[in-house]
Coordinates of C-alpha atoms in Angstrom, one line a residue:
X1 CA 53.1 -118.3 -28.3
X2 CA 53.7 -122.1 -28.9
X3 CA 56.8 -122.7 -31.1
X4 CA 56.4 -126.4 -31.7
X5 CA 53.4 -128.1 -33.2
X6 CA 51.2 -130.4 -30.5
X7 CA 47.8 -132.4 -30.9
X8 CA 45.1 -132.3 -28.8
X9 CA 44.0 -136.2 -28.9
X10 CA 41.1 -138.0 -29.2
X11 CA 38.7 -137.8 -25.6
X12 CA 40.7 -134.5 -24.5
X13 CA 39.8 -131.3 -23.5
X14 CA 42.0 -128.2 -23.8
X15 CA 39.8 -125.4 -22.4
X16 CA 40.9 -121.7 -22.9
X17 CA 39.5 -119.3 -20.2
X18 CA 40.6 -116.5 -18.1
X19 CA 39.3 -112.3 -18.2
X20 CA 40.2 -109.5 -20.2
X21 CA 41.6 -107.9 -23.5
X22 CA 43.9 -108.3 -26.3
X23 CA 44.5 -112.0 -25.4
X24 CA 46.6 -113.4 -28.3
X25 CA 47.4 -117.0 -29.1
X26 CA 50.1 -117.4 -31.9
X27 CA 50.0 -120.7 -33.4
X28 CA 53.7 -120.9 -35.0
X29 CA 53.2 -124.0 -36.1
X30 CA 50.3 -125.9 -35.8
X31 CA 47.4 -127.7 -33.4
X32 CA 46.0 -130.9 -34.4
X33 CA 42.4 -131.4 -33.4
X34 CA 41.6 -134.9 -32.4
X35 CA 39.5 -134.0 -29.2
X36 CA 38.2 -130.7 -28.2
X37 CA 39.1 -127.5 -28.2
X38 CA 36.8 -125.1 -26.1
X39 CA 36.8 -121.5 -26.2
X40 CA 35.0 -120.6 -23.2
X41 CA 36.6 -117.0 -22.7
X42 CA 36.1 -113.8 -24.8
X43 CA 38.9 -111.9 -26.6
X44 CA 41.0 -114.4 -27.6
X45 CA 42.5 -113.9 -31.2
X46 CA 44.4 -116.9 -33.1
X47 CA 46.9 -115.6 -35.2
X48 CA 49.5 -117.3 -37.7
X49 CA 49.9 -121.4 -38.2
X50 CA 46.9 -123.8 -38.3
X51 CA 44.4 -125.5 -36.7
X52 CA 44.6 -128.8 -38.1
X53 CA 40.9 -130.7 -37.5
X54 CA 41.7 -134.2 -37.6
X55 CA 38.0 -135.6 -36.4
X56 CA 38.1 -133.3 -33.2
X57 CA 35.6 -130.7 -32.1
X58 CA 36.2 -126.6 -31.9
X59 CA 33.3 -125.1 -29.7
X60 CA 33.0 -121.6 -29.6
X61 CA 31.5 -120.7 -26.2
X62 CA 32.5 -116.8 -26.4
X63 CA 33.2 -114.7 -29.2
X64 CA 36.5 -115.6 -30.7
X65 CA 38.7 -114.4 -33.6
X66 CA 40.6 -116.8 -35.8
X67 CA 43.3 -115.5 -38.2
X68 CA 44.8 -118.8 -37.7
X69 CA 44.1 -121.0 -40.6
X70 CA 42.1 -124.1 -40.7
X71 CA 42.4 -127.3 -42.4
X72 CA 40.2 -130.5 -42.3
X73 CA 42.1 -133.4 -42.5
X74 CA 39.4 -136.2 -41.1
X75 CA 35.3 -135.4 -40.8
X76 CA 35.2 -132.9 -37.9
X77 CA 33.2 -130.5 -36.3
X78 CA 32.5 -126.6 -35.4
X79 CA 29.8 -125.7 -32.6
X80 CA 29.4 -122.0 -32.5
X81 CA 26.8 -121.2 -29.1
X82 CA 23.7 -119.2 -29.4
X83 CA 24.4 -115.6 -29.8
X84 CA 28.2 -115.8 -30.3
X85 CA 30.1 -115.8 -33.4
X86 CA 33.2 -117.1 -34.9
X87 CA 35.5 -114.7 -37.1
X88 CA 37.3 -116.7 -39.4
X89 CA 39.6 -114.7 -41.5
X90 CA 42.3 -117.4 -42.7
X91 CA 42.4 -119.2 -45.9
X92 CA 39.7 -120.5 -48.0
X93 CA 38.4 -123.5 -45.8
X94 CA 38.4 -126.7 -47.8
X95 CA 36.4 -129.6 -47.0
X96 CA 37.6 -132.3 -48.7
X97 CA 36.3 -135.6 -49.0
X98 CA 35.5 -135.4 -45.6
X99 CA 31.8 -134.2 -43.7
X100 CA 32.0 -131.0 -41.5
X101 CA 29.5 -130.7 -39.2
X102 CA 28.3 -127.1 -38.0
X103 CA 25.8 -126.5 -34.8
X104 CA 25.3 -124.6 -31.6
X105 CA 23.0 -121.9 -33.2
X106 CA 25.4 -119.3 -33.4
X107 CA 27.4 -117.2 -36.2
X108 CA 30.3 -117.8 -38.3
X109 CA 31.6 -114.6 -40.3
X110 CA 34.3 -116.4 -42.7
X111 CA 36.3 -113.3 -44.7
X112 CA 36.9 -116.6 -47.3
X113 CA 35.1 -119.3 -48.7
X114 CA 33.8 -122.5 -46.8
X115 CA 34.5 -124.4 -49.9
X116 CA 33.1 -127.5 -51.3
X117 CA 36.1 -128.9 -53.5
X118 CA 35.5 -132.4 -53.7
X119 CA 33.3 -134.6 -55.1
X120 CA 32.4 -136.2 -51.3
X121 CA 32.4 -133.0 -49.5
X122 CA 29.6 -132.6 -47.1
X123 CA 28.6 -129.9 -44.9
X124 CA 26.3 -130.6 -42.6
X125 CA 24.4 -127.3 -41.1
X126 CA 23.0 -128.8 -37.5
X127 CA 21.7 -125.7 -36.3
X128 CA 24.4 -123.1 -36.8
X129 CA 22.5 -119.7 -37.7
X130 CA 24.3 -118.3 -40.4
X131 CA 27.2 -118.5 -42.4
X132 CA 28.7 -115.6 -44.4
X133 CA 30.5 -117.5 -47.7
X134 CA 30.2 -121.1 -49.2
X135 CA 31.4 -121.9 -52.4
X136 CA 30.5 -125.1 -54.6
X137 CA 33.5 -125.9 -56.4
X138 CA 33.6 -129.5 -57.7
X139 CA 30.5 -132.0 -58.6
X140 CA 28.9 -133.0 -55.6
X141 CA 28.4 -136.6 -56.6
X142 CA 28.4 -138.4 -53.6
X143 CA 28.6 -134.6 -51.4
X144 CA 25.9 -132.3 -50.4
X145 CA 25.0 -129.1 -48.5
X146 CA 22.8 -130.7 -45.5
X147 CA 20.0 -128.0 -43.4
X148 CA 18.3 -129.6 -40.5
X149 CA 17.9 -126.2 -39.0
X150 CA 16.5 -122.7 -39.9
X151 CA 20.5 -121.4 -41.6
X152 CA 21.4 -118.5 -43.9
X153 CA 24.1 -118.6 -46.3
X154 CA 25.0 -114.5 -47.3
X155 CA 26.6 -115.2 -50.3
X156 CA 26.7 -118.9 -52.1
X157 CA 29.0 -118.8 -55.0
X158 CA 27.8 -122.0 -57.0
X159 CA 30.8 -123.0 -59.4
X160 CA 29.9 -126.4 -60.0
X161 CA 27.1 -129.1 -59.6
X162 CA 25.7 -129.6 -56.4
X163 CA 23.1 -131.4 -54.0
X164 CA 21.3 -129.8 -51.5
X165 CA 19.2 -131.5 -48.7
X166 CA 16.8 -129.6 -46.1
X167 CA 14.8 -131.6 -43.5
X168 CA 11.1 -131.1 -42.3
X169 CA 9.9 -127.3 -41.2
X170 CA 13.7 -125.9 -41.8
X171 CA 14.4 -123.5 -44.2
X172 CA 17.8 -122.3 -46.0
X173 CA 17.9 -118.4 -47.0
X174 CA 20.8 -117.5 -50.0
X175 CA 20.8 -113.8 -48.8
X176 CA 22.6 -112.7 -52.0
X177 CA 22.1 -112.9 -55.6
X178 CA 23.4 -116.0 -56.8
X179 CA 23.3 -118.2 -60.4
X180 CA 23.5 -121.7 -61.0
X181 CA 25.1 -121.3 -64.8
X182 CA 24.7 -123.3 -68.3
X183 CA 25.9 -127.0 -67.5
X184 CA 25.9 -126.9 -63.9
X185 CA 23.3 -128.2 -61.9
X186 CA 21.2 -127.7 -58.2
X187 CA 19.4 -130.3 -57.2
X188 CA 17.2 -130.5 -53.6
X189 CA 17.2 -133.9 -52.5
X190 CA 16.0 -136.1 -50.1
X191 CA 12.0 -136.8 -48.7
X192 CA 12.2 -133.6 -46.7
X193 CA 9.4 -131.0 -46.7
X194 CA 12.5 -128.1 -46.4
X195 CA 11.9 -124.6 -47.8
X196 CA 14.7 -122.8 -49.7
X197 CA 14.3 -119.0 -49.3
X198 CA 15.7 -116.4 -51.8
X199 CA 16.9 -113.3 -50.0
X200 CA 17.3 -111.7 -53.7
X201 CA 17.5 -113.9 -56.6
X202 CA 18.7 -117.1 -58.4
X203 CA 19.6 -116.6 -61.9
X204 CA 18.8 -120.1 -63.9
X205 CA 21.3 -120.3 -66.6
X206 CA 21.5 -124.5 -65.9
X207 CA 19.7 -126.7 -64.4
X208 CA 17.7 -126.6 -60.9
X209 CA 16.2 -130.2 -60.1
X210 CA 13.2 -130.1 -57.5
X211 CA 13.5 -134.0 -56.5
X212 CA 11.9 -133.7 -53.2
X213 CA 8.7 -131.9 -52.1
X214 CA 10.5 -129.0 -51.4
X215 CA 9.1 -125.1 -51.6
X216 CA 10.9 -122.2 -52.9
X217 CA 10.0 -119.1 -51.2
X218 CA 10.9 -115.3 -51.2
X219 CA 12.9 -113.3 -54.0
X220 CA 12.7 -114.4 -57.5
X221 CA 13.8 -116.9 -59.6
X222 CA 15.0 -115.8 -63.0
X223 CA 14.9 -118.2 -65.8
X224 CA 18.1 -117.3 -68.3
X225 CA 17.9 -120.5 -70.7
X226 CA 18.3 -122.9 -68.0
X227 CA 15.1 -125.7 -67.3
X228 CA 13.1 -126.9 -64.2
X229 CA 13.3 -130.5 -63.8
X230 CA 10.3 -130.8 -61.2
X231 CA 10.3 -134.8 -60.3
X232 CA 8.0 -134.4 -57.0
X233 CA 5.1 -132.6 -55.8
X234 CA 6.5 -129.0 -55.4
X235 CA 5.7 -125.4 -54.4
X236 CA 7.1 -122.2 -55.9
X237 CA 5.9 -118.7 -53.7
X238 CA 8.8 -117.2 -55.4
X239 CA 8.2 -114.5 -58.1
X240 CA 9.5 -115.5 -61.6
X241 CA 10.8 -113.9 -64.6
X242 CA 11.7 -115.4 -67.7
X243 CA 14.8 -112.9 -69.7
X244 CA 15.5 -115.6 -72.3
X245 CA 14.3 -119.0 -73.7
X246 CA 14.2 -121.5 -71.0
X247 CA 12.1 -124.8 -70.2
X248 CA 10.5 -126.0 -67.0
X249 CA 9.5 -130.0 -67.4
X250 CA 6.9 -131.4 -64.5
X251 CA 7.4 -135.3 -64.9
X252 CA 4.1 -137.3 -64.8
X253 CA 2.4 -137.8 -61.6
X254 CA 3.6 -135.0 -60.1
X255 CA 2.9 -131.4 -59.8
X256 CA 3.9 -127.9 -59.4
X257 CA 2.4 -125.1 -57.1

């Protein structure tokens, strides 16, 4: 148990490690993240207080459980390895104005939103393997969901306007049914040949913007009085239905597959 809040600084290692079961680390107060932390021993549970990321690192190197809660306080980072996964069942984790950065190709299985909630907010996904909630909550004006790896989100709740940008041969699968309602918007950005995959279906009450050469694959996209804005050359292997009047404009020059 630490009573007293202490910071791991900047160029610093604290490395958790030892055997066995039931390990317990209660936070009463709080860590501050400036360097790294390294989990590099199964069966550790965090519990109570908060893991304050304040442009540090958190590596998962074993399967870990985090009831602690987390908050991002300067752009900061999560590597989950290969085959491992992060539990994450503290409060809703807010970005901010601030870029978090996921890798290491393993799993994250959040019981609350990875949230979106400011108009900056960036998540970069640099080959972490799947993610179970995200949640678009403000405008992404300057923000944006980034894929430079193969990534599923299981359920993407999209409240509000967003960006999202997915580089050459990746691919981003949306397990779950999600919507992108009236007045809202989705955009795919960027010069990127990524593919976004539809585990179920994307209900198009708004507005979904294909401004890069992007393909949509898998599922079905369901047109429910919103428009397709295609502005580059695009492919669409998904199934559609149309449920109620809707619009789909192709810009000149450009075509849809």
């Amino acid at each position: 148990t630490f009573t007293n809040s202490f910071e791991i600084p900047g160029n610093h290692t604290m490395e958790m490690v030892g055997i066995g079961t039931g390990r317990k680390v209660n936070l009463l107060d709080g860590i501050t993240l400036t360097g790294t932390l390294k989990i590099n021993s199964e069966n550790y549970t965090f519990s109570s207080g908060s893991l304050k990321l304040n442009g540090g690192l958190l590596n998962i190197a074993e399967n870990t459980d985090f009831n602690t809660n987390i908050e991002h306080l300067v752009s900061s980072s999560i590597s989950v390895q290969p085959q491992k996964t992060l539990k994450y069942a503290g409060d809703n984790f807010q970005v901010g104005a601030y870029t978090l950065t996921l890798s290491g190709g393993g799993t994250i299985e959040n019981t609350n939103n990875l949230i979106l909630d400011n108009p900056g907010s960036i998540v970069e996904m640099k080959g972490i393997r799947q993610i179970s909630k995200l949640s678009v909550n403000s405008p992404l004006t300057n923000g944006k969901l980034s894929v430079s790896a193969d990534a599923v989100i299981q359920t993407f709740a999209h409240i509000e306007s967003s960006k999202l940008e997915i580089s050459d041969d990746a691919s981003l699968t949306i397990q779950n049914v999600f919507e992108v309602p009236q007045n809202k918007s989705m955009e795919l950005t960027g010069s990127s040949n990524g593919t976004l995959i539809m585990g179920d279906k994307l209900t198009l009450a708004g507005m979904l913007k294909l401004s890069a050469p992007d393909k949509l694959s898998g599922g079905t996209l369901e047109l429910k009085g919103g428009t397709l804005f295609v502005n580059e050359n695009s492919v669409i292997e998904s199934a559609l239905t149309h449920i109620d009047k809707s619009n789909i404009n192709v810009i000149s020059g450009k075509t849809l597959k």
